[in-house]
Coordinates of C-alpha atoms in Angstrom, one line a residue:
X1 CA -0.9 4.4 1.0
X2 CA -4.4 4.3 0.9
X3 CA -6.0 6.8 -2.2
X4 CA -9.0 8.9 -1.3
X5 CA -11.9 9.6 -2.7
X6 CA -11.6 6.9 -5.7
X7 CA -15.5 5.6 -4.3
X8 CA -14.4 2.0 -5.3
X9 CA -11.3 0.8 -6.1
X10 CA -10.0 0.4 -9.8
X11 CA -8.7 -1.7 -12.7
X12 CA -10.9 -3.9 -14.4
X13 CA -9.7 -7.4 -14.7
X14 CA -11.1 -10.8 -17.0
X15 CA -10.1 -14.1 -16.4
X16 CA -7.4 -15.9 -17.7
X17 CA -6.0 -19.7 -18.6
X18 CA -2.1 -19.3 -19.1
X19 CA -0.5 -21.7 -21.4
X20 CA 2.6 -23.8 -19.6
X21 CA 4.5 -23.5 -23.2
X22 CA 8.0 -24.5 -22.8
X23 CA 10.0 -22.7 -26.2
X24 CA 13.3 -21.9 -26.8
X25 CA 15.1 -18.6 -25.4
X26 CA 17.4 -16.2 -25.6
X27 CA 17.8 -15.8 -29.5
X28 CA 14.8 -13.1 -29.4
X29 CA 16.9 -11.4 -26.5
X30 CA 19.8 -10.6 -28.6
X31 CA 18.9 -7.5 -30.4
X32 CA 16.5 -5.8 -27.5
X33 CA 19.8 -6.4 -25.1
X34 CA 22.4 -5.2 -27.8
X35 CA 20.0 -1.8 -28.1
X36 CA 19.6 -1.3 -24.9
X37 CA 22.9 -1.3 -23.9
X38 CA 22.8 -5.0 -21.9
X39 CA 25.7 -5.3 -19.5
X40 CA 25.6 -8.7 -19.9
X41 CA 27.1 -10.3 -23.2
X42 CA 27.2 -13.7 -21.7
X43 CA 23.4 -14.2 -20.9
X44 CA 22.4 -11.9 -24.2
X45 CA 24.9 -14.3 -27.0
X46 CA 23.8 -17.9 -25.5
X47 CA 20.8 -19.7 -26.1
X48 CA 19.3 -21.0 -23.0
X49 CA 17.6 -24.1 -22.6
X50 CA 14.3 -22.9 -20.8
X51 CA 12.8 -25.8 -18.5
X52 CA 9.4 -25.5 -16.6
X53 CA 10.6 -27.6 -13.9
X54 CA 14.2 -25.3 -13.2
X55 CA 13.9 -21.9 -11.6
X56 CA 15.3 -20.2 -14.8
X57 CA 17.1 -17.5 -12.1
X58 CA 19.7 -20.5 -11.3
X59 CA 21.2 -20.7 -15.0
X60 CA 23.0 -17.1 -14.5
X61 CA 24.8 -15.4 -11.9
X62 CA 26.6 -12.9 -14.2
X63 CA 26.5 -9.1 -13.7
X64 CA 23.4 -7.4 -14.5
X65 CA 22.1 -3.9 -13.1
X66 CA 18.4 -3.0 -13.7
X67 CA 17.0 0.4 -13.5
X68 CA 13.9 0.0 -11.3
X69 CA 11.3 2.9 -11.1
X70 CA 9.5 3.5 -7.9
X71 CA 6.6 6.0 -7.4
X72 CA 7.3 6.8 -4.2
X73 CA 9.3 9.9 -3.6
X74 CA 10.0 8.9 0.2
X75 CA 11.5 5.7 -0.6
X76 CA 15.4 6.4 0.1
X77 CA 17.2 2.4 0.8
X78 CA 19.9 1.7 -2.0
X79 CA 20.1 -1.8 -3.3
X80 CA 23.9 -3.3 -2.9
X81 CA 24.3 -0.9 0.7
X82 CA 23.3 -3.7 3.3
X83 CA 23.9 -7.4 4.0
X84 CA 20.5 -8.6 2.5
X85 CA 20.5 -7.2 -0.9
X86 CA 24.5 -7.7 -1.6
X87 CA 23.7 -11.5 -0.8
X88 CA 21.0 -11.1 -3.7
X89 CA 23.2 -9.7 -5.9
X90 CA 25.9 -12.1 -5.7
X91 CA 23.2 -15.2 -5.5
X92 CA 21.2 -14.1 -9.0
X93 CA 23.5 -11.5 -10.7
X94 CA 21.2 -8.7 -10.4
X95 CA 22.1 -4.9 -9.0
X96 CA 19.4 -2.7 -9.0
X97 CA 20.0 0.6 -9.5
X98 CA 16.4 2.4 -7.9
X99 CA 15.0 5.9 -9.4
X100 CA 12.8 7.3 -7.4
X101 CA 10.7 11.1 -8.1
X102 CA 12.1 14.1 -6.3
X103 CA 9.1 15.6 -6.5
X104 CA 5.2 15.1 -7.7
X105 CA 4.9 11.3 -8.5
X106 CA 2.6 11.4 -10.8
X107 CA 4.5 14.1 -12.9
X108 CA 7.7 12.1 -13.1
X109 CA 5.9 9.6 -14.3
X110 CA 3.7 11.2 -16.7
X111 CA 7.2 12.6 -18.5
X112 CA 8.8 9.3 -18.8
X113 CA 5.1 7.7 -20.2
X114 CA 5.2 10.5 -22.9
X115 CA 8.7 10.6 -23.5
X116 CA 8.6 6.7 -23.8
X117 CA 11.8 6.7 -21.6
X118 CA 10.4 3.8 -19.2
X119 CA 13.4 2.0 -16.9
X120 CA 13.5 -1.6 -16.7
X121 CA 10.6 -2.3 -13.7
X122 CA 8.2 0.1 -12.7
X123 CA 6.1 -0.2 -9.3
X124 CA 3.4 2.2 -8.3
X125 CA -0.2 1.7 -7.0
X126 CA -2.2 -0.8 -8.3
X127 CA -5.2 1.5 -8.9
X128 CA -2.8 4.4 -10.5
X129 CA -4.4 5.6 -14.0
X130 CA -0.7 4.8 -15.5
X131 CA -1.3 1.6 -15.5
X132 CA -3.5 1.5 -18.5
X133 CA -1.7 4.3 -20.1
X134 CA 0.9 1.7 -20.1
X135 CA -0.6 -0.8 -21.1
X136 CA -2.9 0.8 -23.6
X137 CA 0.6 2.7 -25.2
X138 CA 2.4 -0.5 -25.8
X139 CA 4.8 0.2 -23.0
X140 CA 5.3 -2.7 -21.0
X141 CA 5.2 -6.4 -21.7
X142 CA 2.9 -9.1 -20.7
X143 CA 4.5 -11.3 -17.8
X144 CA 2.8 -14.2 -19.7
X145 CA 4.4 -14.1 -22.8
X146 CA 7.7 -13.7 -21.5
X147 CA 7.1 -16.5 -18.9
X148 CA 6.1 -18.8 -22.2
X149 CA 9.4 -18.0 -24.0
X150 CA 11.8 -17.4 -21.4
X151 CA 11.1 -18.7 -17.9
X152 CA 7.6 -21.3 -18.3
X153 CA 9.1 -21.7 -13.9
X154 CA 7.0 -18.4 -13.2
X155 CA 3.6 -20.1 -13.8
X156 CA 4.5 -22.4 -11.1
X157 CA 5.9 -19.7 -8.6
X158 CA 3.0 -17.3 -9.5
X159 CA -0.8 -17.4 -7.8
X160 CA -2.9 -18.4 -10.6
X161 CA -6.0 -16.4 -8.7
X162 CA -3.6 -13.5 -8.8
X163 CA -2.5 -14.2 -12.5
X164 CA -6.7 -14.3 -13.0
X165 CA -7.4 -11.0 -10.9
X166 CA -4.7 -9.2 -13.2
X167 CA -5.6 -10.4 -16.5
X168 CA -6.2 -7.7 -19.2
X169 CA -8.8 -7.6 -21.8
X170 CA -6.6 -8.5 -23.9
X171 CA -6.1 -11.9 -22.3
X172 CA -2.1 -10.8 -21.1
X173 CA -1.0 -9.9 -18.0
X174 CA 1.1 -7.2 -17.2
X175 CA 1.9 -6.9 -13.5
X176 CA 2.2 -9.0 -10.4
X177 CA 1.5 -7.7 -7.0
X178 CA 2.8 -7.1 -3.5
X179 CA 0.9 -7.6 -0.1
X180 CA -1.4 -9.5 -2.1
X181 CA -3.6 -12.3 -1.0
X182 CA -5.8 -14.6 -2.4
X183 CA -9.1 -15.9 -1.0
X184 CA -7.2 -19.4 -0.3
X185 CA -4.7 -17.4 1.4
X186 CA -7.2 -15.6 3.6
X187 CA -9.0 -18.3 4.7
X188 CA -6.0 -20.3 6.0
X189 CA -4.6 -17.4 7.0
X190 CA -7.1 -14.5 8.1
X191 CA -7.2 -15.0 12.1
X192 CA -3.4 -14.1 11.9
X193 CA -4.1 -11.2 9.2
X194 CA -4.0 -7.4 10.4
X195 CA -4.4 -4.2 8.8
X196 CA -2.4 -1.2 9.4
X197 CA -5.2 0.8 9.4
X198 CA -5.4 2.4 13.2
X199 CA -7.0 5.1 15.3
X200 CA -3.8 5.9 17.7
X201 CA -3.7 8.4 20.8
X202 CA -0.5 9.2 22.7
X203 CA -0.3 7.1 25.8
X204 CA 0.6 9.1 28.6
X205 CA -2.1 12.0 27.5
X206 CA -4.8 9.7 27.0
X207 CA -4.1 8.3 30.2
X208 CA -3.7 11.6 32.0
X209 CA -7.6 13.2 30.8
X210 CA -9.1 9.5 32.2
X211 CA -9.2 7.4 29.2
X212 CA -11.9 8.6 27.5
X213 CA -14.6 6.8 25.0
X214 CA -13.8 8.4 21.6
X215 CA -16.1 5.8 19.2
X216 CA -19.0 9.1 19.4
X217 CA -18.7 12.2 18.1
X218 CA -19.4 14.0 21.8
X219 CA -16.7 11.3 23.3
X220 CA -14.4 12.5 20.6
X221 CA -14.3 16.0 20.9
X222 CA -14.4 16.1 24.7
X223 CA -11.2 13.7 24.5
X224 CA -9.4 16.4 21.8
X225 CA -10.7 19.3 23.8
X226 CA -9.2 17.9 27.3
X227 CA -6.1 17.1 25.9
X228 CA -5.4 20.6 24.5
X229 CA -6.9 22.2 27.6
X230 CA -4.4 20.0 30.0
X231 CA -1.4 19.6 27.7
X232 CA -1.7 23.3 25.0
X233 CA 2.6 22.7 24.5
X234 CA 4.7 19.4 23.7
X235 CA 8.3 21.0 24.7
X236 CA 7.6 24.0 23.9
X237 CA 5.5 24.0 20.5
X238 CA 2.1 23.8 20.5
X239 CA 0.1 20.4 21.0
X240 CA -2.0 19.1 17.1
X241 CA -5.3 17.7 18.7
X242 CA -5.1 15.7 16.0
X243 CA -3.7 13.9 13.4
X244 CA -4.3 12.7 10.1
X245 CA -2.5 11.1 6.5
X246 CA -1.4 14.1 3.9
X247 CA -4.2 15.9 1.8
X248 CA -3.4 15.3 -2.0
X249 CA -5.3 16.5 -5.0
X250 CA -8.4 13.3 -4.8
X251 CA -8.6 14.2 -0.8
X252 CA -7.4 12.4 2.3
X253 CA -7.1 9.1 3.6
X254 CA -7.9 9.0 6.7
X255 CA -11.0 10.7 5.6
X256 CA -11.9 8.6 3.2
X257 CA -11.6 4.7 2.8
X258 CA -10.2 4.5 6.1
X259 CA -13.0 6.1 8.1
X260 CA -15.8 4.5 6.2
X261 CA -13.9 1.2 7.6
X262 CA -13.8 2.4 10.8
X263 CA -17.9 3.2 10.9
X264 CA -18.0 -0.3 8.9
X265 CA -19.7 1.2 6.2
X266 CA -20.8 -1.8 3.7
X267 CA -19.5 -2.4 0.6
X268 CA -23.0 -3.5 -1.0
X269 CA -26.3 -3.9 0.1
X270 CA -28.9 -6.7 -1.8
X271 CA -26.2 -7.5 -3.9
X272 CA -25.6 -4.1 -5.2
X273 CA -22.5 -2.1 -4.9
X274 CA -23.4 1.1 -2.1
X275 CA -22.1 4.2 -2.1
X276 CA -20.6 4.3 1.0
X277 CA -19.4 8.1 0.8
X278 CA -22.9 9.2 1.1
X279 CA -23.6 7.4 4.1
X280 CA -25.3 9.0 6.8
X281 CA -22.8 7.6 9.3
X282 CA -20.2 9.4 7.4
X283 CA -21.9 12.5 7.3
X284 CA -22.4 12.3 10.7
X285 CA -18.2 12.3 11.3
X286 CA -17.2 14.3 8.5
X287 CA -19.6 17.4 10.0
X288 CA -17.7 16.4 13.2
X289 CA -14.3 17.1 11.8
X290 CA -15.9 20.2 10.8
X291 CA -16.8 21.2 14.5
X292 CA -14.0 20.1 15.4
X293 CA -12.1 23.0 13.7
X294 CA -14.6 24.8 14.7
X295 CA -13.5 24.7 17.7
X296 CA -10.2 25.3 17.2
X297 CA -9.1 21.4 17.7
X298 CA -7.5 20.6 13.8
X299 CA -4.5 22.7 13.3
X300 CA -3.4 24.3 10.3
X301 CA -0.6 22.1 10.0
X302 CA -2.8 18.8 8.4
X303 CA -3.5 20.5 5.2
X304 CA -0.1 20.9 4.1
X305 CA 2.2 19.1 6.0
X306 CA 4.1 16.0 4.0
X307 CA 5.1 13.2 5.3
X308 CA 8.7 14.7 6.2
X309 CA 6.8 17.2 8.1
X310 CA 4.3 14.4 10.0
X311 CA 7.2 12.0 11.0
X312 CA 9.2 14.6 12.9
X313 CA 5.9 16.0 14.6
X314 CA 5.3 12.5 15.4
X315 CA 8.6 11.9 16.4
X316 CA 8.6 15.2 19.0
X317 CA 5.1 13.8 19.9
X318 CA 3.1 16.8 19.1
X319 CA 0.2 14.5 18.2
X320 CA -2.7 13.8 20.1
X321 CA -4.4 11.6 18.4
X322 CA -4.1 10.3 14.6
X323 CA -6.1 8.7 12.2
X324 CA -2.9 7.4 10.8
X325 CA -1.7 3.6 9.5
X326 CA 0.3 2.2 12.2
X327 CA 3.1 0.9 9.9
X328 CA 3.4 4.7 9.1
X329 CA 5.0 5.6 12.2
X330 CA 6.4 2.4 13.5
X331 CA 10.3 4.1 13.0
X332 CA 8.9 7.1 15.2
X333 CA 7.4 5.1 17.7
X334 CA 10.6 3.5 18.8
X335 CA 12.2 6.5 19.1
X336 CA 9.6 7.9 21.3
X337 CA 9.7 4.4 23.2
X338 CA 12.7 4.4 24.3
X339 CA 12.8 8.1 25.3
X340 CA 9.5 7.1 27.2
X341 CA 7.6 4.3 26.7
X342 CA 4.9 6.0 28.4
X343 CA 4.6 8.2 25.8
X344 CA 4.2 6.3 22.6
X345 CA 1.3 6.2 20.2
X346 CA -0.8 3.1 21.0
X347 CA -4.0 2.1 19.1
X348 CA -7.4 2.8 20.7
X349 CA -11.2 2.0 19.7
X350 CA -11.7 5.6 17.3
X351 CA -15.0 6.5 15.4
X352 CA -17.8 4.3 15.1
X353 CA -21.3 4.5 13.6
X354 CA -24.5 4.9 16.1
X355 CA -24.4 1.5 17.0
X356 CA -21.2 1.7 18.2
X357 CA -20.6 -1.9 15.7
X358 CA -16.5 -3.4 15.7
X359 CA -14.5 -1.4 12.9
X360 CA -14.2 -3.7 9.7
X361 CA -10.8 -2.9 8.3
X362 CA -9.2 -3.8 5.3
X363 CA -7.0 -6.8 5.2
X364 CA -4.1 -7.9 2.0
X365 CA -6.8 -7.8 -0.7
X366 CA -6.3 -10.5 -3.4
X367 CA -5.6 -6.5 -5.2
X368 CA -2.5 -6.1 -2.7
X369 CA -1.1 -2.5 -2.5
X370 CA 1.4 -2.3 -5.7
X371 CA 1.8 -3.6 -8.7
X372 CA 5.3 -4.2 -10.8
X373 CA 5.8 -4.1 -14.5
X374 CA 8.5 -4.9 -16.5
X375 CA 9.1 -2.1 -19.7
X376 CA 9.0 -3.2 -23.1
X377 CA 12.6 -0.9 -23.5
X378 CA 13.8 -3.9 -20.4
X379 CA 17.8 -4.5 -21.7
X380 CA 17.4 -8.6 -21.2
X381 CA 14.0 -9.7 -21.4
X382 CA 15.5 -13.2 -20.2
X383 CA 17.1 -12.1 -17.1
X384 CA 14.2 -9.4 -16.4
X385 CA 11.6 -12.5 -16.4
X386 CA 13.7 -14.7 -14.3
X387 CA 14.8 -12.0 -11.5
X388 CA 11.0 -11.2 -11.0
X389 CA 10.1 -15.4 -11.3
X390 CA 12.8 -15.7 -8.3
X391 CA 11.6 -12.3 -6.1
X392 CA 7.8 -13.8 -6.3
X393 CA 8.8 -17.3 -5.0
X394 CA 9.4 -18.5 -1.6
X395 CA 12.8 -18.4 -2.0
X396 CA 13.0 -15.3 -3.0
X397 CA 10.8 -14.0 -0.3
X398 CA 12.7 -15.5 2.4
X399 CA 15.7 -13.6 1.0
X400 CA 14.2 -10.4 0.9
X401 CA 12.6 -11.2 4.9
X402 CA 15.7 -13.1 6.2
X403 CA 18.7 -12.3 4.3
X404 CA 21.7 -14.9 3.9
X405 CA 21.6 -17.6 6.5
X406 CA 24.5 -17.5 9.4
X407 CA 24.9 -13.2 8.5
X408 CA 21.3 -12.4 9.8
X409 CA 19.9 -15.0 10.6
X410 CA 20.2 -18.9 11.7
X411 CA 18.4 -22.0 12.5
X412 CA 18.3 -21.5 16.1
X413 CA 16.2 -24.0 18.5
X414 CA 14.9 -25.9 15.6
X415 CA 13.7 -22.3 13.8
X416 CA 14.7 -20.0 11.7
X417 CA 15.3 -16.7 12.9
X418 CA 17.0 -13.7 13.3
X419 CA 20.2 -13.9 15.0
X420 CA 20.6 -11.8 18.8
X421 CA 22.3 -9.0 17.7
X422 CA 20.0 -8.4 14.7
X423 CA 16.9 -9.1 16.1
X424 CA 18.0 -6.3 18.9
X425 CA 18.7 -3.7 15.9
X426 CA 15.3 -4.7 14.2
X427 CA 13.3 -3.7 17.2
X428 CA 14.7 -1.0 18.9
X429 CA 16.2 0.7 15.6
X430 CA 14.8 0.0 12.8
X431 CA 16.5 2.4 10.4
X432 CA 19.7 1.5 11.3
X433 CA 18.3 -1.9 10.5
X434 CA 17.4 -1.1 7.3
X435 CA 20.7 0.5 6.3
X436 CA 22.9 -2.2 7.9
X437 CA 20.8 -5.9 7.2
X438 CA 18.1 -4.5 4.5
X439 CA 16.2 -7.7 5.9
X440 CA 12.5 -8.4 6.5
X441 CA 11.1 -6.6 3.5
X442 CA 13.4 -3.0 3.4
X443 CA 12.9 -3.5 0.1
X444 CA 8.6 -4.7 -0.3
X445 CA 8.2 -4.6 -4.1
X446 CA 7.2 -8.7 -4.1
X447 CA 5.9 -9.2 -0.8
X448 CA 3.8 -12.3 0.2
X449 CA 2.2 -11.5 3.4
X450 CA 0.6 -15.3 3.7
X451 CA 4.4 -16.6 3.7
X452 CA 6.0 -13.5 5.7
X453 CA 4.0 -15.3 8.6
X454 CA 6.1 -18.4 8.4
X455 CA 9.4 -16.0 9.7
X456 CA 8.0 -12.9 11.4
X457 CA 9.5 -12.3 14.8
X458 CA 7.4 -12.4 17.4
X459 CA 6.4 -8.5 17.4
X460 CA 7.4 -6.5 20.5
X461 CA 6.4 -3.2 21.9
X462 CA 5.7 -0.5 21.2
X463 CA 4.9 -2.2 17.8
X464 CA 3.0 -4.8 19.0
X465 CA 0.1 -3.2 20.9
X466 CA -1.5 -1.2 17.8
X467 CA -1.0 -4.7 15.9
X468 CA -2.9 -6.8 18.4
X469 CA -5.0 -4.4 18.2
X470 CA -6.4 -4.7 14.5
X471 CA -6.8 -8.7 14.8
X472 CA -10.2 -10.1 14.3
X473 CA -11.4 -6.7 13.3
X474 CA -9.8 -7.5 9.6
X475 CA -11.7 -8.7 6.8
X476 CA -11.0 -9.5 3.0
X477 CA -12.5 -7.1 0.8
X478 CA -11.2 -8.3 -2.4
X479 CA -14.4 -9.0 -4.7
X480 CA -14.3 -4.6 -4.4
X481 CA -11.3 -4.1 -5.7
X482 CA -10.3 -3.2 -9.3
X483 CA -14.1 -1.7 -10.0
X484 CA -13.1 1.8 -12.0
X485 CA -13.1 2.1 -15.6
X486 CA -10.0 2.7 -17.6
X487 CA -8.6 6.3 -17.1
X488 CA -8.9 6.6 -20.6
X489 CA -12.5 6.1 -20.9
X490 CA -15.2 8.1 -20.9
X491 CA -16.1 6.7 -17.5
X492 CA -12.8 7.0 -16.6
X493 CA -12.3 10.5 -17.3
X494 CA -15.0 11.3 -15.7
X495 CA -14.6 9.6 -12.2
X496 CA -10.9 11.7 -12.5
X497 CA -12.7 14.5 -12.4
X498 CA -14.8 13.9 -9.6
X499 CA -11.9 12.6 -7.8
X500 CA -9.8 15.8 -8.0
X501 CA -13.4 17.7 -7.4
X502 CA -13.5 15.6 -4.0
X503 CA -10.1 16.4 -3.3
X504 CA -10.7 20.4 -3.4
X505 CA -14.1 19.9 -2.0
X506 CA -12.7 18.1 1.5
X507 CA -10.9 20.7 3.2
X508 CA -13.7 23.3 2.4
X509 CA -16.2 20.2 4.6
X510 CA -13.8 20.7 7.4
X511 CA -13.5 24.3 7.3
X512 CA -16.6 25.2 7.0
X513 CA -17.4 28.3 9.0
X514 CA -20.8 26.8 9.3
X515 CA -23.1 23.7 9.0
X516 CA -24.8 25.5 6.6
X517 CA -21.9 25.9 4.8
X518 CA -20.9 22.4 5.5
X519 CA -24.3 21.5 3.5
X520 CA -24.2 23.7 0.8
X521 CA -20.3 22.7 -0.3
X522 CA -21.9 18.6 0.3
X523 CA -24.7 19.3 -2.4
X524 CA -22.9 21.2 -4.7
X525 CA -20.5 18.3 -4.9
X526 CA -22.9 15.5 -4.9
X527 CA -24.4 17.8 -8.3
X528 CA -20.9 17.6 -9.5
X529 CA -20.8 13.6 -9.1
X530 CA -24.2 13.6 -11.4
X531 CA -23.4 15.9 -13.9
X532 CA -20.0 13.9 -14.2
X533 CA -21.8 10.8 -15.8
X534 CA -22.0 9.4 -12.3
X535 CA -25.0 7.1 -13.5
X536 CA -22.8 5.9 -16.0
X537 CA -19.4 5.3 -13.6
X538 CA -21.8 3.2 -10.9
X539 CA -23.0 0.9 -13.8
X540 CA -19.4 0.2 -14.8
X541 CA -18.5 -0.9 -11.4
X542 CA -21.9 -2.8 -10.9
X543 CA -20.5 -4.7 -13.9
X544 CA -17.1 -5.2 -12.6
X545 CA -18.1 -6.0 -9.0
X546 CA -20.2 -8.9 -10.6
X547 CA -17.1 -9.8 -12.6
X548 CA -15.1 -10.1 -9.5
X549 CA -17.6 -12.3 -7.9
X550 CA -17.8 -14.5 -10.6
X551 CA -13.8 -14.5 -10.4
X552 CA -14.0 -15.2 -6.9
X553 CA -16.5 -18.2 -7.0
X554 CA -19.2 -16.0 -5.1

């Protein structure tokens, strides 16, 4: 979930002061739902009296269905199949039917952008180029506007420092965020923060070639090296020394963002933004990776494997180690756990820089990890406005985490909290979880992680070790986030091409027959980065980081 080779992350944001204009809604509705097909008659022929003070969700409950576009071909839950989201339905109104690529993300996409054939809500990265081809088409609608005639409750159920971080140029904004959390939110919240981002080793090998140091590149190739030499099959198939996230066309990564973390890389240094992929430290590891290969220790299977192809390898516990988010393989893990709990993945101290310094990983950025949008070809603008007012709140976020109170959960010894039988299904299977409750965030597109904390569960093993294991190591980089130019931009186009240069440059770094050759394919990318306007690309995000930290109060 974490994209590669984008040197600092994107989307330029300004601030912005929203209005709290209470007007008159619905008669604007009529003809945008009668196009479109609405459903609904009822909620498109009556005026509704809109009321800053009244969730404007609570004025409906009649049959809706929005189509909602995610960009993520390995999403597979159904809205309407489990208890959760059939409570939501018959609370608000609202089915969602989900579409979801089959294939290349970015392809689907692109089609429906060009063909102007947008669903209802669309959710994809936050830093995804679409974005401003979105916006800059005229193909979604600004959240404010549609707040300020239909629904004024969203500006008091939205973050106003996430309405500010997402403001456009064009004073609108036109997405609100998931896993998203603002500087108040981290410092009230940030000891209890962690990051998915996690070095993991399978227990019972680690444990069986003497626990060994793997934060230096000698520790780390000895470890790999033993653990091939004393364990060459898992049931039968070879043993992957180890493990990483898939290679796409911008790179890799665990390579990328996530390493730097781990070799806590900074961000800036003097007050200027630092180009952390030419780091020495990462140099250092990246020429590692190389010898590692060299010596037979990466397998084959990293380059192309998907992620259908990594969860059953992790599942038959082929892996040694992996550079790998934690959440990633959390369904896996149980499996393996209660097959053995000796040998599950459990999270270890991986690379480090020379001085051996604690990893500083990522925490919920105020950027968060997606972003939704609502299409300007939406059937009920009203309803569309409302739905998303009522997913962003607390109540709505205790839907999506709980579900419906005395079906999956209860107020139980003065708490709320899963009920026995549930909370047994959510920790030792959570797929049939999934299918069967849909509870505590199946379906993520809103997410709050500062008021998820209020209702988590106590975590358990084997999910809780790698957990533990990222507190106090997390930090909040937000003031680096949204930093690249516009896709469309000179800049823009530019930094694409460097990304998808990095991306065909990284596996040629690890395969390197040589460290020669290692060098050789380093320089003649680092010429690619300059000849590609990189001057130009670091003085945009100079400007933006200073924008951000002028946001931020810093």
């Amino acid at each position: 979930m974490v994209k590669t080779a984008k040197w600092l992350s994107s989307l330029t944001a300004l601030a912005l002061t929203v209005g709290l204009t209470a007007c008159g809604g619905g008669a604007d509705n009529k003809g945008d739902a009668a196009k479109s097909g609405n459903n609904n008659p009822a909620s498109s022929s009556n005026t509704q009296v809109v009321n800053a003070d009244e969730p404007g969700w609570k004025s409906w409950a009649e049959p809706i269905t929005f189509d909602w576009y995610l960009n993520y071909s390995w999403f597979a839950d159904k809205w309407g199949v489990d208890k959760t989201t059939q409570y939501i339905t018959k609370k608000t109104g609202v089915n969602i039917n989900f579409i979801v690529p089959a294939g290349n993300e970015n392809e689907k996409l692109n089609t429906m952008i060009a063909s102007n054939n947008l669903p209802d809500f669309i959710t994809l990265d936050w830093s995804s180029d679409s974005i401003d081809k979105m916006i800059q088409g005229g193909l979604v609608l600004p959240l404010n506007e549609l707040a300020e005639q239909y629904d004024p409750y969203f500006f008091k159920t939205a973050d106003p420092d996430k309405l500010k971080w997402y403001t456009e140029k064009d004073g609108n904004v036109y997405g609100y965020p998931n896993q998203s959390s603002s500087p108040s939110d981290f410092k009230k919240y940030g000891d209890n923060f962690n990051s998915v981002n996690t070095f993991l080793v399978r227990k019972d090998i680690y444990e069986a070639i003497g626990k060994p140091d793997m934060r230096t590149p000698e520790g780390f190739l000895n470890a790999l090296k033993a653990a091939k030499e004393k364990f060459p099959e898992v049931n039968g198939q070879p043993l992957i020394p180890f493990g990483t996230q898939e290679f796409t066309d911008t790179g890799n990564g665990s390579f990328g963002t996530n390493l730097m973390d781990f070799l806590a890389i900074p961000y800036e240094q003097d007050g200027k933004l630092y180009d952390r992929s030419t780091d020495p430290e990462y140099i250092r590891w990246l020429k590692t990776f190389r010898e590692a290969n060299e010596q037979g220790l990466i397998a084959k299977d990293i380059f192309i494997d998907k992620r259908p192809q990594m969860e059953e390898k992790i599942t038959q516990g082929r892996y040694f180690a992996m550079m790998f988010p934690r959440s990633d393989l959390q369904n896996q893990n149980i499996t393996r756990y209660q097959q053995d709990p000796n040998s599950v993945y459990i999270a270890v101290d991986g690379p480090a820089n020379s001085k051996l310094d604690q990893p500083k990983l990522s925490g919920p950025s105020i950027a968060g990890w997606t972003l939704t949008l609502i299409s300007k070809n939406v059937k009920d603008k009203e309803r569309a406005i409302r739905f998303l007012t009522y997913l962003i709140s607390e109540e709505g976020n205790k839907d999506l985490f709980f579900g419906e109170k005395g079906v999956t959960y209860d107020t139980i010894d003065g708490k709320d909290q899963f009920l026995p039988q549930v909370l047994d299904m959510y920790n030792n299977d959570r797929s049939s979880f999934a299918k069967t409750y849909g509870a505590s965030y199946t379906f993520w597109m809103m997410m709050d992680p500062a008021l998820s904390l209020k209702w988590a569960p106590a975590s358990v093993e084997p999910a809780k070790q790698p957990e533990d294991w990222t507190r106090g190591k997390v930090v909040d980089n937000s003031i680096y986030a949204n930093l690249d130019p516009a896709a469309s931009s000179p800049e823009g186009i530019e930094l694409d091409r460097a990304n998808t240069q990095w991306g065909k440059t990284l596996p040629k770094l690890i395969l390197a027959g040589s460290e020669a050759e290692f060098d050789a394919a380093w320089k003649e990318f680092q010429q690619y980065r300059k000849d590609h306007d990189l001057d130009k690309i670091q003085a945009f995000q100079q400007a933006a980081f200073e924008q951000n930290a002028a946001k931020l109060g810093k």
